[in-house]
Short mmCIF file of C-alpha atoms in Angstrom, two decimals:
data_model
loop_
_atom_site.label_atom_id
_atom_site.label_comp_id
_atom_site.label_asym_id
_atom_site.label_seq_id
_atom_site.Cartn_x
_atom_site.Cartn_y
_atom_site.Cartn_z
CA UNK A 4 -22.77 30.21 -31.30
CA UNK A 5 -19.56 31.45 -33.61
CA UNK A 6 -19.68 34.65 -32.10
CA UNK A 7 -19.78 33.71 -28.24
CA UNK A 8 -16.01 30.99 -29.56
CA UNK A 9 -14.19 34.35 -31.71
CA UNK A 10 -14.87 36.47 -28.78
CA UNK A 11 -13.82 34.04 -26.32
CA UNK A 12 -11.03 33.36 -27.97
CA UNK A 13 -9.90 37.36 -28.78
CA UNK A 14 -10.18 36.70 -24.75
CA UNK A 15 -8.14 34.04 -24.29
CA UNK A 16 -5.50 34.85 -26.61
CA UNK A 17 -4.84 38.23 -25.38
CA UNK A 18 -4.54 36.69 -21.39
CA UNK A 19 -6.60 40.37 -19.96
CA UNK A 20 -8.09 37.52 -17.53
CA UNK A 21 -4.32 36.88 -15.97
CA UNK A 22 -4.45 40.57 -15.56
CA UNK A 23 -7.59 41.98 -14.32
CA UNK A 24 -8.31 39.12 -11.35
CA UNK A 25 -11.39 39.18 -10.02
CA UNK A 26 -12.26 36.01 -8.65
CA UNK A 27 -8.89 34.88 -7.58
CA UNK A 28 -5.45 36.89 -5.27
CA UNK A 29 -2.90 38.57 -6.67
CA UNK A 30 0.08 36.81 -6.46
CA UNK A 31 2.37 38.62 -7.42
CA UNK A 32 4.26 42.42 -6.17
CA UNK A 33 4.33 43.95 -9.28
CA UNK A 34 0.23 43.55 -9.66
CA UNK A 35 -0.85 44.39 -5.47
CA UNK A 36 -1.52 48.40 -5.62
CA UNK A 37 -1.85 50.00 -2.51
CA UNK A 38 -0.97 47.80 0.51
CA UNK A 39 2.92 48.90 0.34
CA UNK A 40 2.35 50.11 4.62
CA UNK A 41 0.74 47.34 5.64
CA UNK A 42 3.45 44.88 3.86
CA UNK A 43 6.17 46.59 5.69
CA UNK A 44 4.45 46.17 8.55
CA UNK A 45 3.41 42.77 7.90
CA UNK A 46 7.20 42.12 7.52
CA UNK A 47 8.96 43.89 10.34
CA UNK A 48 6.43 41.90 11.97
CA UNK A 49 7.53 38.48 11.26
CA UNK A 50 11.01 39.27 11.22
CA UNK A 51 10.99 40.43 14.79
CA UNK A 52 11.81 37.80 17.29
CA UNK A 53 9.21 36.92 18.69
CA UNK A 54 5.97 38.41 16.82
CA UNK A 55 3.36 37.21 14.89
CA UNK A 56 1.45 38.80 12.37
CA UNK A 57 -2.54 39.02 11.60
CA UNK A 58 -4.26 40.49 8.35
CA UNK A 59 -8.08 41.05 9.09
CA UNK A 60 -10.84 43.39 7.31
CA UNK A 61 -14.50 43.00 4.73
CA UNK A 62 -14.46 40.30 1.88
CA UNK A 63 -12.53 41.83 -1.07
CA UNK A 64 -11.05 43.48 0.48
CA UNK A 65 -7.52 42.30 -0.85
CA UNK A 66 -6.87 40.05 2.11
CA UNK A 67 -5.32 37.38 0.61
CA UNK A 68 -3.85 38.96 -2.49
CA UNK A 69 -2.01 41.21 0.23
CA UNK A 70 -0.79 37.56 2.83
CA UNK A 71 0.33 35.53 -1.75
CA UNK A 72 2.70 38.48 -1.86
CA UNK A 73 4.21 38.94 1.53
CA UNK A 74 5.24 34.91 0.86
CA UNK A 75 6.37 35.40 -2.01
CA UNK A 76 8.45 38.26 0.07
CA UNK A 77 9.96 35.79 2.31
CA UNK A 78 10.31 33.01 0.17
CA UNK A 79 12.25 34.73 -2.60
CA UNK A 80 14.01 37.71 -0.38
CA UNK A 81 14.22 36.63 2.97
CA UNK A 82 14.73 33.02 2.80
CA UNK A 83 11.99 31.37 4.77
CA UNK A 84 9.69 28.27 4.00
CA UNK A 85 6.90 29.04 2.89
CA UNK A 86 3.58 27.03 3.62
CA UNK A 87 -0.01 28.52 2.77
CA UNK A 88 -3.41 27.07 4.11
CA UNK A 89 -6.34 27.65 2.96
CA UNK A 90 -8.97 26.17 5.76
CA UNK A 91 -12.59 25.30 5.19
CA UNK A 92 -14.92 23.73 7.45
CA UNK A 93 -13.57 20.94 7.70
CA UNK A 94 -10.29 21.96 9.22
CA UNK A 95 -8.64 21.04 13.07
CA UNK A 96 -6.22 22.67 14.54
CA UNK A 97 -4.07 19.33 13.87
CA UNK A 98 -4.66 19.47 10.53
CA UNK A 99 -3.81 23.13 9.16
CA UNK A 100 -0.39 22.67 11.11
CA UNK A 101 -0.41 18.87 9.39
CA UNK A 102 1.85 20.43 5.92
CA UNK A 103 4.49 21.94 7.96
CA UNK A 104 5.28 19.09 10.86
CA UNK A 105 5.38 16.27 7.93
CA UNK A 106 8.21 18.42 6.68
CA UNK A 107 9.63 18.08 9.57
CA UNK A 108 9.68 14.04 9.38
CA UNK A 109 6.75 13.32 11.41
CA UNK A 110 3.71 11.74 9.81
CA UNK A 111 0.65 13.58 10.72
CA UNK A 112 -1.38 10.07 8.93
CA UNK A 113 0.47 7.87 11.31
CA UNK A 114 -2.52 7.98 14.21
CA UNK A 115 -0.13 5.69 16.53
CA UNK A 116 2.90 3.70 16.51
CA UNK A 117 3.77 0.33 17.96
CA UNK A 118 6.72 -0.41 20.01
CA UNK A 119 7.41 -3.96 20.81
CA UNK A 120 9.97 -5.08 24.14
CA UNK A 121 11.41 -8.48 25.56
CA UNK A 122 9.77 -9.36 29.19
CA UNK A 123 12.46 -13.05 29.65
CA UNK A 124 10.49 -15.30 32.62
CA UNK A 125 11.89 -17.88 34.21
CA UNK A 126 15.33 -19.21 35.14
CA UNK A 127 18.38 -18.75 33.99
CA UNK A 128 21.94 -20.92 34.22
CA UNK A 129 25.26 -19.89 32.35
CA UNK A 130 27.80 -22.98 32.53
CA UNK A 131 30.69 -21.52 30.67
CA UNK A 132 31.45 -25.14 29.31
CA UNK A 133 28.70 -25.55 27.54
CA UNK A 134 26.29 -21.98 27.70
CA UNK A 135 23.44 -22.75 29.19
CA UNK A 136 20.07 -20.22 29.28
CA UNK A 137 17.49 -22.00 31.10
CA UNK A 138 14.31 -19.66 30.55
CA UNK A 139 11.88 -18.11 28.27
CA UNK A 140 11.51 -14.90 25.90
CA UNK A 141 7.76 -12.54 25.75
CA UNK A 142 7.62 -10.17 23.26
CA UNK A 143 5.01 -7.42 24.12
CA UNK A 144 3.51 -5.16 22.00
CA UNK A 145 2.54 -1.67 22.53
CA UNK A 146 0.73 0.88 21.01
CA UNK A 147 1.70 4.15 21.42
CA UNK A 148 -1.85 7.08 20.24
CA UNK A 149 0.44 10.34 18.79
CA UNK A 150 -2.64 12.13 18.23
CA UNK A 151 -2.64 14.13 21.92
CA UNK A 152 1.33 15.11 20.46
CA UNK A 153 -0.14 15.99 16.85
CA UNK A 154 -3.18 17.78 17.80
CA UNK A 155 -1.08 19.88 21.21
CA UNK A 156 -0.01 23.36 20.60
CA UNK A 157 2.50 23.51 23.06
CA UNK A 158 4.47 20.01 21.77
CA UNK A 159 4.05 21.44 18.24
CA UNK A 160 5.91 24.42 19.30
CA UNK A 161 8.56 22.63 20.99
CA UNK A 162 8.62 20.62 17.44
CA UNK A 163 8.83 23.38 14.95
CA UNK A 164 10.06 26.69 16.97
CA UNK A 165 13.81 25.78 14.83
CA UNK A 166 12.21 25.33 11.90
CA UNK A 167 12.93 28.85 9.99
CA UNK A 168 9.30 28.88 7.93
CA UNK A 169 6.07 30.75 7.88
CA UNK A 170 2.74 29.50 7.89
CA UNK A 171 0.02 31.11 6.73
CA UNK A 172 -2.85 30.53 7.83
CA UNK A 173 -5.71 32.24 5.03
CA UNK A 174 -9.41 32.47 5.17
CA UNK A 175 -8.58 31.39 9.37
CA UNK A 176 -12.32 32.52 10.26
CA UNK A 177 -14.17 29.67 8.33
CA UNK A 178 -12.65 27.91 10.81
CA UNK A 179 -15.42 25.77 13.15
CA UNK A 180 -16.04 25.79 16.75
CA UNK A 181 -13.96 28.24 19.47
CA UNK A 182 -12.24 24.87 20.16
CA UNK A 183 -9.68 24.72 17.77
CA UNK A 184 -9.37 28.81 16.99
CA UNK A 185 -7.67 28.32 21.18
CA UNK A 186 -5.82 25.49 20.08
CA UNK A 187 -4.34 28.45 16.93
CA UNK A 188 -4.41 31.01 19.38
CA UNK A 189 -1.97 28.98 22.39
CA UNK A 190 0.43 27.70 19.11
CA UNK A 191 1.55 30.96 18.28
CA UNK A 192 2.19 32.71 22.18
CA UNK A 193 3.96 29.21 22.70
CA UNK A 194 5.42 29.86 19.50
CA UNK A 195 6.64 33.86 21.20
CA UNK A 196 7.67 32.08 24.05
CA UNK A 197 10.54 30.04 22.32
CA UNK A 198 11.31 33.35 20.51
CA UNK A 199 10.42 30.60 17.24
CA UNK A 200 11.73 30.99 13.79
CA UNK A 201 8.30 29.59 12.49
CA UNK A 202 6.26 32.78 12.11
CA UNK A 203 2.03 32.57 11.76
CA UNK A 204 0.88 34.80 9.52
CA UNK A 205 -3.60 34.65 10.24
CA UNK A 206 -5.54 35.89 8.03
CA UNK A 207 -9.19 35.55 7.67
CA UNK A 208 -12.74 38.13 7.42
CA UNK A 209 -13.44 40.05 10.50
CA UNK A 210 -14.21 43.38 12.14
CA UNK A 211 -12.01 42.58 14.74
CA UNK A 212 -8.32 40.92 14.58
CA UNK A 213 -9.92 39.17 18.48
CA UNK A 214 -12.42 37.40 16.41
CA UNK A 215 -9.57 35.29 14.83
CA UNK A 216 -7.58 34.07 17.77
CA UNK A 217 -10.63 33.20 19.74
CA UNK A 218 -9.75 36.67 22.09
CA UNK A 219 -7.33 35.21 23.78
CA UNK A 220 -6.03 38.15 25.95
CA UNK A 221 -2.02 36.55 26.15
CA UNK A 222 -2.08 36.18 22.46
CA UNK A 223 -2.76 39.93 21.47
CA UNK A 224 1.10 40.87 22.55
CA UNK A 225 2.72 39.08 20.61
CA UNK A 226 0.45 39.37 17.87
CA UNK A 227 0.83 42.44 15.24
CA UNK A 228 -2.87 43.28 13.73
CA UNK A 229 -3.55 44.92 10.23
CA UNK A 230 -7.04 46.06 9.44
CA UNK A 231 -7.26 46.65 5.84
CA UNK A 232 -9.50 49.31 4.73
CA UNK A 233 -10.38 50.37 0.99
CA UNK A 234 -6.88 51.48 -0.97
CA UNK A 235 -6.82 54.75 -1.68
CA UNK A 236 -8.19 56.43 -5.04
CA UNK A 237 -4.24 56.34 -6.74
CA UNK A 238 -3.07 52.91 -6.03
CA UNK A 239 -7.06 52.16 -7.20
CA UNK A 240 -6.17 53.95 -10.26
CA UNK A 241 -2.65 52.60 -10.52
CA UNK A 242 -4.39 49.07 -11.10
CA UNK A 243 -6.18 49.96 -14.12
CA UNK A 244 -3.18 52.47 -15.43
CA UNK A 245 -0.67 49.31 -15.08
CA UNK A 246 -2.84 46.49 -16.31
CA UNK A 247 -4.01 48.15 -18.95
CA UNK A 248 -0.11 48.49 -19.90
CA UNK A 249 0.39 45.15 -19.71
CA UNK A 250 -2.95 45.01 -22.41
CA UNK A 251 -1.88 47.80 -25.29
CA UNK A 252 -4.53 49.68 -23.62
CA UNK A 253 -5.57 53.03 -22.38
CA UNK A 254 -8.74 53.80 -20.81
CA UNK A 255 -10.09 57.55 -21.11
CA UNK A 256 -9.83 59.40 -17.85
CA UNK A 257 -13.18 60.08 -17.10
CA UNK A 258 -13.26 55.93 -17.54
CA UNK A 259 -10.98 55.18 -14.34
CA UNK A 260 -12.51 57.93 -12.47
CA UNK A 261 -15.90 55.97 -12.71
CA UNK A 262 -14.18 52.53 -11.36
CA UNK A 263 -12.51 53.92 -9.53
CA UNK A 264 -15.82 55.48 -7.67
CA UNK A 265 -17.94 52.65 -8.36
CA UNK A 266 -15.65 50.37 -7.12
CA UNK A 267 -15.82 51.69 -2.99
CA UNK A 268 -12.20 51.90 -2.97
CA UNK A 269 -12.68 47.90 -3.18
CA UNK A 270 -9.47 46.12 -5.55
CA UNK A 271 -12.15 43.32 -6.44
CA UNK A 272 -14.42 45.42 -8.31
CA UNK A 273 -11.51 47.69 -9.43
CA UNK A 274 -9.97 44.74 -11.74
CA UNK A 275 -13.71 43.11 -12.03
CA UNK A 276 -15.30 46.80 -13.69
CA UNK A 277 -11.36 46.79 -15.78
CA UNK A 278 -11.70 43.81 -17.18
CA UNK A 279 -15.15 43.77 -18.30
CA UNK A 280 -13.46 47.05 -20.05
CA UNK A 281 -10.92 45.33 -21.03
CA UNK A 282 -13.37 42.68 -22.69
CA UNK A 283 -15.44 44.22 -24.99
CA UNK A 284 -12.79 46.73 -26.12
CA UNK A 285 -10.45 43.74 -27.70
CA UNK A 286 -13.13 42.36 -28.91
CA UNK A 287 -13.87 44.32 -30.78
CA UNK A 288 -10.49 44.99 -31.92
CA UNK A 289 -9.54 48.47 -30.99
CA UNK A 290 -7.23 50.20 -28.88
CA UNK A 291 -9.19 53.24 -25.85
CA UNK A 292 -11.50 51.79 -23.76
CA UNK A 293 -14.55 54.65 -23.47
CA UNK A 294 -17.34 55.27 -21.18
CA UNK A 295 -19.53 53.33 -24.02
CA UNK A 296 -17.46 50.25 -23.01
CA UNK A 297 -17.59 51.46 -19.33
CA UNK A 298 -21.60 51.41 -19.85
CA UNK A 299 -21.77 48.21 -21.28
CA UNK A 300 -19.25 46.69 -18.30
CA UNK A 301 -20.83 47.99 -15.67
CA UNK A 302 -24.11 45.18 -16.14
CA UNK A 303 -21.55 42.77 -17.83
CA UNK A 304 -20.24 43.47 -14.11
CA UNK A 305 -23.18 43.01 -11.86
CA UNK A 306 -23.87 39.99 -13.80
CA UNK A 307 -20.91 38.44 -12.94
CA UNK A 308 -21.25 39.68 -9.20
CA UNK A 309 -21.37 36.72 -5.68
CA UNK A 310 -24.57 35.47 -6.06
CA UNK A 311 -26.00 36.82 -2.24
CA UNK A 312 -25.08 40.60 -3.55
CA UNK A 313 -27.75 39.71 -6.81
CA UNK A 314 -29.68 38.34 -4.38
CA UNK A 315 -29.87 40.28 -1.69
CA UNK A 316 -30.62 43.25 -4.54
CA UNK A 317 -33.95 41.85 -5.68
CA UNK A 318 -35.19 40.70 -2.90
CA UNK A 319 -34.97 44.65 -1.66
CA UNK A 320 -36.41 45.96 -4.80
CA UNK A 321 -39.13 43.62 -4.82
CA UNK A 322 -41.69 45.50 -3.37
CA UNK A 323 -42.36 49.44 -4.89
CA UNK A 324 -39.08 48.08 -7.32
CA UNK A 325 -38.98 51.82 -9.52
CA UNK A 326 -38.21 53.77 -5.85
CA UNK A 327 -36.46 50.76 -4.23
CA UNK A 328 -34.26 50.79 -6.78
CA UNK A 329 -33.78 54.77 -6.44
CA UNK A 330 -33.48 55.48 -2.29
CA UNK A 331 -30.81 52.20 -2.52
CA UNK A 332 -29.04 53.88 -5.71
CA UNK A 333 -28.69 57.62 -2.70
CA UNK A 334 -28.26 54.88 0.05
CA UNK A 335 -25.50 54.08 -1.76
CA UNK A 336 -24.29 57.12 -2.67
CA UNK A 337 -23.62 58.33 1.36
CA UNK A 338 -21.39 57.90 3.07
CA UNK A 339 -20.29 54.11 4.10
CA UNK A 340 -19.72 54.17 7.36
CA UNK A 341 -23.68 54.97 7.16
CA UNK A 342 -26.67 58.04 6.79
CA UNK A 343 -29.03 59.47 8.67
CA UNK A 344 -32.24 59.56 6.94
CA UNK A 345 -32.25 63.97 5.98
CA UNK A 346 -29.05 62.86 4.27
CA UNK A 347 -31.29 60.06 2.88
CA UNK A 348 -34.29 61.71 1.82
CA UNK A 349 -31.53 64.73 0.91
CA UNK A 350 -29.96 62.70 -1.71
CA UNK A 351 -32.16 61.35 -3.44
CA UNK A 352 -34.22 64.82 -4.11
CA UNK A 353 -31.01 66.35 -5.00
CA UNK A 354 -29.22 63.83 -7.58
CA UNK A 355 -31.50 61.27 -8.44
CA UNK A 356 -35.52 62.33 -8.20
CA UNK A 357 -36.69 66.11 -6.13
CA UNK A 358 -40.39 64.56 -7.25
CA UNK A 359 -39.90 61.04 -4.18
CA UNK A 360 -42.01 61.80 -1.39
CA UNK A 361 -40.16 61.87 2.24
CA UNK A 362 -42.68 58.96 3.30
CA UNK A 363 -41.54 56.53 -0.05
CA UNK A 364 -38.14 57.79 1.14
CA UNK A 365 -38.58 56.12 4.56
CA UNK A 366 -41.00 53.20 3.71
CA UNK A 367 -38.55 51.84 1.82
CA UNK A 368 -35.69 51.96 4.44
CA UNK A 369 -38.53 50.66 7.32
CA UNK A 370 -39.62 47.93 4.76
CA UNK A 371 -35.50 46.81 4.60
CA UNK A 372 -34.23 47.48 8.49
CA UNK A 373 -37.91 44.98 8.98
CA UNK A 374 -36.66 42.06 7.13
CA UNK A 375 -33.93 40.84 9.09
CA UNK A 376 -33.52 37.66 6.84
CA UNK A 377 -32.60 39.94 3.60
CA UNK A 378 -29.74 41.71 6.14
CA UNK A 379 -29.43 44.78 3.16
CA UNK A 380 -29.84 47.76 6.00
CA UNK A 381 -28.61 47.48 9.66
CA UNK A 382 -29.50 50.14 11.91
CA UNK A 383 -26.39 51.28 13.57
CA UNK A 384 -28.51 53.42 16.07
CA UNK A 385 -32.03 55.82 16.68
CA UNK A 386 -31.81 57.04 12.66
CA UNK A 387 -28.46 55.96 11.72
CA UNK A 388 -28.31 53.18 9.22
CA UNK A 389 -25.42 51.38 6.84
CA UNK A 390 -25.15 48.68 4.13
CA UNK A 391 -24.30 45.53 6.26
CA UNK A 392 -22.30 44.12 3.82
CA UNK A 393 -19.92 47.72 1.94
CA UNK A 394 -19.46 45.70 -0.82
CA UNK A 395 -23.56 46.29 -1.72
CA UNK A 396 -22.59 49.49 -1.94
CA UNK A 397 -20.82 49.67 -4.94
CA UNK A 398 -23.18 46.30 -6.34
CA UNK A 399 -26.04 48.50 -6.58
CA UNK A 400 -23.58 51.67 -8.15
CA UNK A 401 -22.85 48.72 -11.40
CA UNK A 402 -26.34 47.27 -11.64
CA UNK A 403 -27.43 51.10 -11.97
CA UNK A 404 -25.44 52.26 -14.25
CA UNK A 405 -24.45 55.07 -11.93
CA UNK A 406 -21.35 56.92 -14.16
CA UNK A 407 -20.29 60.65 -14.48
CA UNK A 408 -22.99 62.79 -14.76
CA UNK A 409 -24.66 65.94 -12.69
CA UNK A 410 -26.58 64.21 -10.58
CA UNK A 411 -23.02 62.01 -9.52
CA UNK A 412 -21.63 65.84 -9.05
CA UNK A 413 -24.59 66.59 -6.39
CA UNK A 414 -23.71 63.32 -4.72
CA UNK A 415 -20.11 63.85 -4.20
CA UNK A 416 -20.68 67.73 -2.69
CA UNK A 417 -23.45 65.64 -0.43
CA UNK A 418 -21.09 63.18 0.27
CA UNK A 419 -18.41 65.64 0.90
CA UNK A 420 -21.21 67.38 3.74
CA UNK A 421 -21.85 64.29 5.08
CA UNK A 422 -18.60 62.90 5.92
CA UNK A 423 -17.65 66.21 7.91
CA UNK A 424 -19.72 63.45 10.93
CA UNK A 425 -17.27 61.13 10.77
CA UNK A 426 -14.08 63.58 10.92
CA UNK A 427 -13.59 62.65 14.27
CA UNK A 428 -13.57 58.76 13.95
CA UNK A 429 -9.83 58.60 11.95
#
């Protein structure tokens, strides 16, 4: 127990978990790598009259980090007031825009207001000498509901159009019901028509931007969609190198290359593996991160990975465990967009186990495809398959401890050959 406590104290003192942040988004532009083009694109959009922006992509690709950096730039360099709303399943259109409304002195917590006015009945007799006024005054109370106004996209757009602000709606994919998404889309449309000073940036998990704005055709013309893809090798290396510099550490080039390869282009995994490597070096009291540190780091990283990835893997290898592990690893070494059965067989036999027969390989594949609840590998078309969650490829490599060796060289050569089928897609 003493060793555990000592380790944690050393790691906490180093502030390594403030440098490599796999479990929380990046907040500072200096720590974000490889997204310069996307930042420029979004900033340009929100600075263009009538235009708004939308960022979408897979889980773990860096959407919230990008949104945070855009918020920083909009506030510090462009003088926008910035509001960030993290959505939950309980949120509605009204709850999303409530903070901005409150900033323009509209209390959305007040569901209704009370107005009183007088009604006079009876006779009035005006006598100059005595000033008599005979009659009765009655006060009438009228309750006015504001729910209808606050939940109206057109009303809220008009109320907020002159406020120079950026409203970032993060995790918009979790909003329940198409009705609330439709209201959000209509709100953006009205803001665009007004050429509003208030700009909206919608962020969420999706394969297409349309899903986040309820396929509202009229909104598409005024929303600039940015699809986040895995970032390039140099930017991924930069994450490790910048972090290492801050910590006074040095990562061997081979270690950096392996981290980048395992990550599959996902910043989350670069941060995660680099963090575990750095923690190991800090505990050992060394400045250089070597392959031995990486091997330990991959095991540690796999242990703290998302629960859904771990559960899916354990379920996938329950039957015929050792062979299932080999086939999953081979699949993770293929192209991210998918693989043919023939490619999977070749990858297994050339890079992992020459003795594993085709029937065993296809049996594993068939078992995973038929188990719809497992949802590890999906069939794209006849004979063409891919992982349902691209992050699973990185997890399989981590749990397998797959780093640079003869097998990885062969795998890279085969992957390059397989990728030629996708050249036309780029």
